[in-house]
Amino acid sequence: MQGSLMMDIAGTWLTAEDRQMLRQPEVGGLIIFARNIESPRQVRELCQSIRAVRPDLLLAVDQEGGRVQRLRQGFLRLPAMRAIADNHNAEELAEHCGWLMATEVLAVGLDLSFAPVLDLDHQRSAVVGSRAFEGDAQRATTLAAAFIRGMHQAGMAATGKHFPGHGWAEADSHVAIPVDERSLDEIRACDMQPFKRLAGEFDAVMPAHVIYLQVDEQPAGFSRRWLQDILRGELGFDGVIFSDDLSMAGAHVVGDAGKRIEAALTAGCDMGLVCNDRGSAELALSALQRLQVTPAERLQRMRGRGHACTDYRQVPRWSVAVAALRAAQLID
């Protein structure tokens, strides 16, 4: 059974220190970044070496398309979601993109990409921007549903982010603590709509490091009101909840990494991400060891279900999907 901490590594290969950390039962996953990647073959071998240490770990990446795309060298350069929405056959293209992304990620031995973004683009948040499909909730929901459908067809679980919507708050939660001052009714009627309508489609949710002042004084990822009362109670979501990176500035309001992961799990997260700071990951690990947290069995649902086929470019659907995206001038 997976532990409740997802961590990262610094290089393209595992060090002795990495192996020691990964062996701790409280560690349940590892996320890779651009710095960990040289080529598809190297990523595949890295994943094999990780699984030799811990076969049960969830291996993740952020491979949304556009500017958030860690796998680049030797992989398709997928478009930003907003670029898809500008086409008359956007729904078809979104499904193709979801399938292509998931197929490439699964082929190198990773389990999941944290995608798609369900935020709405209100032309206010630079950190969201073109990562969002649309500013219109209905249109964004339709395109996200198609993207998720493509992911599922490839065998990958989908993660909707960033609940209940990051598109209105202007600050970047990587470097600040964003605040959304709208009422719950306003958020329900707008940004929450894709999450509500797709709650039975996506497999996991990643909450926003945003404070919604009229709902809770804590960021959504640390809020039982948002995660238990609204996401699980009101929307009926029964899948996995991943925290966003607990090293981000938007999470610092809670305290050090140990306090952050405790607060995230107490609020309702199943797994906490602590990235780009090994010292913070060690603090989070120590907190989990002290708390003796029982990992959620539903984390098993996030394992990749596709075949790690290294010759996926020979599959007929690959040619069809790539041709469609090229015809729309979305890829080279």
Coordinates of C-alpha atoms in Angstrom, one line a residue:
M1 CA 0.0 0.0 0.0
Q2 CA 1.3 3.5 -0.9
G3 CA 2.4 5.9 1.8
S4 CA 1.1 9.4 1.9
L5 CA 4.2 11.4 0.8
M6 CA 5.1 12.1 -2.8
M7 CA 8.7 13.4 -3.2
D8 CA 11.2 14.1 -5.9
I9 CA 14.8 13.6 -6.7
A10 CA 17.5 16.0 -7.9
G11 CA 19.1 14.2 -10.9
T12 CA 18.6 11.8 -13.7
W13 CA 19.6 8.7 -11.7
L14 CA 18.9 7.6 -8.1
T15 CA 21.5 8.3 -5.5
A16 CA 22.1 6.2 -2.4
E17 CA 20.3 8.9 -0.4
D18 CA 17.3 8.8 -2.8
R19 CA 17.1 5.0 -2.4
Q20 CA 17.1 5.3 1.3
M21 CA 14.3 7.8 1.3
L22 CA 12.2 5.8 -1.2
R23 CA 12.4 2.7 1.0
Q24 CA 10.5 4.5 3.8
P25 CA 7.0 3.1 3.9
E26 CA 5.6 6.6 4.4
V27 CA 6.7 7.5 0.9
G28 CA 4.0 6.6 -1.6
G29 CA 5.0 8.4 -4.8
L30 CA 7.7 10.2 -6.8
I31 CA 7.2 13.1 -9.2
I32 CA 9.7 13.8 -11.9
F33 CA 10.7 17.2 -13.3
A34 CA 12.5 18.5 -16.4
R35 CA 15.8 18.2 -14.6
N36 CA 15.3 14.5 -14.3
I37 CA 14.8 13.9 -18.0
E38 CA 17.3 13.4 -20.8
S39 CA 15.5 11.1 -23.2
P40 CA 12.6 8.6 -23.3
R41 CA 15.0 5.7 -22.9
Q42 CA 16.7 7.4 -19.9
V43 CA 13.3 8.1 -18.2
R44 CA 12.2 4.5 -18.8
E45 CA 15.4 3.2 -17.2
L46 CA 15.0 5.7 -14.3
C47 CA 11.5 4.4 -13.7
Q48 CA 12.7 0.8 -13.8
S49 CA 15.4 1.6 -11.2
I50 CA 12.8 3.3 -8.9
R51 CA 10.5 0.3 -9.2
A52 CA 13.4 -2.0 -8.3
V53 CA 13.5 -0.2 -5.0
R54 CA 9.8 0.2 -4.5
P55 CA 7.5 -1.5 -7.0
D56 CA 4.4 0.0 -5.4
L57 CA 5.3 3.7 -5.8
L58 CA 3.1 6.0 -7.9
L59 CA 5.3 7.7 -10.5
A60 CA 3.9 11.1 -11.7
V61 CA 4.7 14.1 -13.9
D62 CA 3.2 17.4 -14.9
Q63 CA 2.6 16.9 -18.6
E64 CA -0.3 19.2 -19.4
G65 CA 0.9 20.5 -22.7
G66 CA 2.0 24.1 -23.6
R67 CA 4.3 25.6 -21.0
V68 CA 3.8 22.9 -18.4
Q69 CA 5.4 20.0 -20.1
R70 CA 8.3 18.3 -18.4
L71 CA 8.8 15.5 -20.9
R72 CA 10.2 17.3 -24.0
Q73 CA 13.3 15.8 -25.6
G74 CA 12.1 12.9 -27.7
F75 CA 8.4 13.6 -26.9
L76 CA 5.6 15.4 -28.7
R77 CA 5.4 19.1 -27.9
L78 CA 1.7 19.2 -27.1
P79 CA -0.2 22.5 -27.4
A80 CA -1.6 24.6 -24.5
M81 CA -5.2 23.8 -23.8
R82 CA -6.4 27.2 -24.8
A83 CA -4.9 26.6 -28.3
I84 CA -7.1 23.5 -28.6
A85 CA -10.2 25.5 -27.7
D86 CA -9.7 27.9 -30.7
N87 CA -10.6 25.2 -33.2
H88 CA -14.0 24.2 -34.7
N89 CA -13.3 20.5 -33.9
A90 CA -11.9 21.3 -30.5
E91 CA -13.6 18.4 -28.7
E92 CA -12.1 15.8 -31.1
L93 CA -8.6 17.5 -30.7
A94 CA -8.9 17.5 -26.9
E95 CA -9.6 13.8 -26.9
H96 CA -6.6 13.2 -29.2
C97 CA -4.4 15.3 -27.0
G98 CA -5.4 13.4 -23.9
W99 CA -4.7 10.1 -25.5
L100 CA -1.4 11.1 -27.0
M101 CA -0.2 12.6 -23.7
A102 CA -1.2 9.6 -21.6
T103 CA 0.2 7.1 -24.1
E104 CA 3.7 8.8 -24.1
V105 CA 3.8 9.1 -20.3
L106 CA 2.7 5.5 -19.7
A107 CA 5.2 4.2 -22.3
V108 CA 8.2 5.3 -20.2
G109 CA 6.9 3.7 -17.1
L110 CA 5.1 6.6 -15.3
D111 CA 1.7 6.1 -13.9
L112 CA 0.0 9.5 -14.3
S113 CA 0.2 13.1 -15.3
F114 CA -1.5 15.6 -13.1
A115 CA -3.9 16.8 -15.8
P116 CA -6.2 18.3 -16.9
V117 CA -6.5 21.8 -15.6
L118 CA -10.1 22.6 -14.9
D119 CA -9.5 26.2 -13.9
L120 CA -11.3 28.9 -15.9
D121 CA -9.4 31.6 -17.7
H122 CA -10.8 34.9 -16.4
Q123 CA -7.9 36.8 -17.9
R124 CA -6.7 37.6 -14.4
S125 CA -4.3 34.8 -13.4
A126 CA -1.0 34.6 -15.3
V127 CA -0.2 31.3 -13.7
V128 CA -3.4 29.8 -15.2
G129 CA -3.7 31.7 -18.5
S130 CA -3.4 29.4 -21.5
R131 CA -3.3 26.3 -19.3
A132 CA -7.0 26.6 -19.0
F133 CA -9.3 25.5 -21.9
E134 CA -11.6 28.4 -21.7
G135 CA -13.2 31.2 -19.6
D136 CA -16.7 29.8 -20.2
A137 CA -17.5 27.0 -17.7
Q138 CA -19.7 25.0 -20.2
R139 CA -17.1 25.0 -22.9
A140 CA -14.3 24.2 -20.5
T141 CA -16.2 21.3 -19.1
T142 CA -16.9 19.8 -22.6
L143 CA -13.3 20.0 -23.6
A144 CA -12.0 18.7 -20.3
A145 CA -14.4 15.8 -20.6
A146 CA -13.0 14.9 -24.0
F147 CA -9.4 15.2 -22.7
I148 CA -10.2 12.9 -19.8
R149 CA -11.9 10.5 -22.2
G150 CA -8.6 10.3 -24.2
M151 CA -6.6 9.7 -21.1
H152 CA -8.9 6.9 -19.9
Q153 CA -8.7 5.3 -23.3
A154 CA -4.9 5.2 -23.0
G155 CA -5.2 3.7 -19.5
M156 CA -4.3 6.7 -17.4
A157 CA -6.3 8.1 -14.4
A158 CA -7.1 11.8 -14.7
T159 CA -6.5 14.5 -12.0
G160 CA -8.7 17.6 -12.2
K161 CA -7.0 20.8 -10.8
H162 CA -7.0 23.2 -9.0
F163 CA -10.2 22.8 -7.0
P164 CA -12.4 24.8 -6.6
G165 CA -10.8 27.0 -9.3
H166 CA -7.6 29.1 -9.4
G167 CA -8.5 31.3 -12.3
W168 CA -9.9 34.3 -10.4
A169 CA -7.1 34.9 -7.9
E170 CA -4.3 37.0 -9.4
A171 CA -1.3 36.0 -7.3
D172 CA 0.8 33.0 -8.3
S173 CA 0.7 30.4 -5.5
H174 CA 4.2 29.3 -6.3
V175 CA 5.5 32.6 -4.9
A176 CA 2.7 34.1 -2.9
I177 CA -0.6 33.3 -1.1
P178 CA -3.5 34.1 -3.5
V179 CA -6.8 35.3 -2.2
D180 CA -10.2 35.0 -3.9
E181 CA -12.7 37.3 -2.2
R182 CA -15.9 36.0 -4.0
S183 CA -18.8 34.4 -2.2
L184 CA -19.3 30.6 -2.2
D185 CA -22.4 31.1 -4.4
E186 CA -20.4 33.0 -7.0
I187 CA -17.7 30.3 -7.0
R188 CA -20.3 27.5 -7.2
A189 CA -22.0 29.2 -10.1
C190 CA -18.8 29.7 -12.1
D191 CA -15.4 28.1 -11.4
M192 CA -16.7 25.1 -9.5
Q193 CA -18.9 24.0 -12.5
P194 CA -16.3 21.9 -14.3
F195 CA -15.5 20.1 -11.0
K196 CA -19.2 19.5 -10.3
R197 CA -20.1 18.3 -13.8
L198 CA -17.0 16.0 -14.1
A199 CA -16.9 14.7 -10.5
G200 CA -17.8 11.3 -11.7
E201 CA -15.3 11.4 -14.6
F202 CA -11.9 12.3 -13.1
D203 CA -10.2 10.0 -10.7
A204 CA -8.4 12.5 -8.5
V205 CA -8.4 16.2 -7.6
M206 CA -5.7 18.6 -6.7
P207 CA -6.9 21.5 -4.6
A208 CA -5.6 25.1 -5.0
H209 CA -3.3 26.9 -2.7
V210 CA -5.8 29.7 -2.7
I211 CA -7.6 31.3 0.3
Y212 CA -11.3 31.8 -0.5
L213 CA -12.0 34.4 2.2
Q214 CA -15.7 34.1 2.4
V215 CA -15.6 30.3 2.8
D216 CA -12.5 29.5 4.9
E217 CA -9.5 31.3 6.2
Q218 CA -7.3 28.4 5.2
P219 CA -6.2 27.6 1.6
A220 CA -8.5 25.0 0.0
G221 CA -5.9 22.3 0.3
F222 CA -5.9 22.6 4.1
S223 CA -9.7 23.2 4.4
R224 CA -12.1 20.5 5.6
R225 CA -14.9 22.8 4.5
W226 CA -13.7 22.6 0.9
L227 CA -12.5 19.0 0.8
Q228 CA -14.9 17.2 3.1
D229 CA -18.1 19.3 3.1
I230 CA -18.1 20.5 -0.5
L231 CA -15.9 18.2 -2.6
R232 CA -16.9 15.0 -1.0
G233 CA -20.2 15.9 0.5
E234 CA -21.8 18.3 -1.9
L235 CA -20.2 17.0 -5.2
G236 CA -20.1 13.4 -4.1
F237 CA -16.5 12.9 -5.2
D238 CA -15.0 9.6 -3.9
G239 CA -11.6 9.6 -5.7
V240 CA -8.1 10.5 -4.6
I241 CA -7.2 14.0 -3.3
F242 CA -3.5 15.0 -3.9
S243 CA -2.2 18.2 -2.3
D244 CA -0.5 20.6 -4.6
D245 CA 3.2 21.0 -3.8
L246 CA 3.5 21.8 -0.1
S247 CA 6.8 23.6 -0.7
M248 CA 5.0 26.4 -2.7
A249 CA 4.6 29.8 -1.0
G250 CA 0.8 29.4 -1.0
A251 CA 1.2 26.6 1.5
H252 CA 3.6 28.4 3.9
V253 CA 0.7 29.9 5.9
V254 CA 0.4 26.6 7.8
G255 CA 4.0 26.4 9.0
D256 CA 6.9 24.0 8.2
A257 CA 6.6 21.0 5.9
G258 CA 5.8 18.7 8.8
K259 CA 2.8 20.9 9.8
R260 CA 1.8 21.3 6.2
I261 CA 1.5 17.6 5.4
E262 CA -0.3 17.0 8.7
A263 CA -2.8 19.8 7.9
A264 CA -3.3 18.6 4.4
L265 CA -4.0 15.0 5.4
T266 CA -6.2 16.1 8.3
A267 CA -8.3 18.3 5.9
G268 CA -8.8 15.3 3.6
C269 CA -5.9 14.9 1.2
D270 CA -4.8 11.3 0.6
M271 CA -1.2 12.2 -0.5
G272 CA 0.9 15.3 0.0
L273 CA 3.5 16.5 -2.5
V274 CA 6.7 18.0 -1.2
C275 CA 9.0 19.0 -4.1
N276 CA 12.2 20.8 -4.8
D277 CA 13.3 20.8 -1.2
R278 CA 14.8 17.6 0.3
G279 CA 15.0 19.1 3.8
S280 CA 11.2 19.8 3.7
A281 CA 10.6 16.3 2.4
E282 CA 12.5 14.9 5.3
L283 CA 10.5 17.0 7.7
A284 CA 7.2 15.7 6.1
L285 CA 8.5 12.2 6.3
S286 CA 9.3 12.6 10.0
A287 CA 5.8 14.0 10.7
L288 CA 4.2 11.0 9.0
Q289 CA 6.3 8.6 10.9
R290 CA 5.2 10.3 14.1
L291 CA 1.6 10.4 13.2
Q292 CA 1.5 6.8 11.9
V293 CA -0.9 7.8 9.1
T294 CA -2.8 4.9 7.4
P295 CA -2.6 5.4 3.7
A296 CA -5.9 5.5 1.7
E297 CA -6.5 2.4 -0.3
R298 CA -8.0 4.4 -3.1
L299 CA -4.5 5.6 -4.1
Q300 CA -4.1 2.2 -5.9
R301 CA -6.6 3.4 -8.4
M302 CA -4.1 5.9 -9.8
R303 CA -1.7 3.2 -11.1
G304 CA -1.3 3.3 -14.9
R305 CA -3.5 0.7 -16.6
G306 CA -2.1 1.0 -20.1
H307 CA 0.6 -1.1 -21.7
A308 CA 4.1 0.3 -21.5
C309 CA 4.4 -0.1 -25.2
T310 CA 7.7 1.4 -26.5
D311 CA 6.6 1.2 -30.2
Y312 CA 3.4 3.1 -29.6
R313 CA 4.1 5.3 -32.7
Q314 CA 3.2 2.2 -34.8
V315 CA -0.3 2.0 -33.3
P316 CA -2.9 3.2 -35.9
R317 CA -4.5 5.6 -33.5
W318 CA -1.2 7.4 -33.1
S319 CA -1.0 8.3 -36.8
V320 CA -4.7 9.5 -36.8
A321 CA -4.2 11.7 -33.7
V322 CA -1.0 13.2 -34.8
A323 CA -2.4 14.0 -38.2
A324 CA -5.4 15.7 -36.7
L325 CA -3.2 17.9 -34.5
R326 CA -0.9 18.7 -37.4
A327 CA -3.9 19.7 -39.6
A328 CA -4.9 22.1 -36.9
Q329 CA -1.3 23.4 -36.7
L330 CA -1.1 22.5 -33.0
I331 CA 2.1 20.4 -33.3
D332 CA 5.0 20.4 -35.8

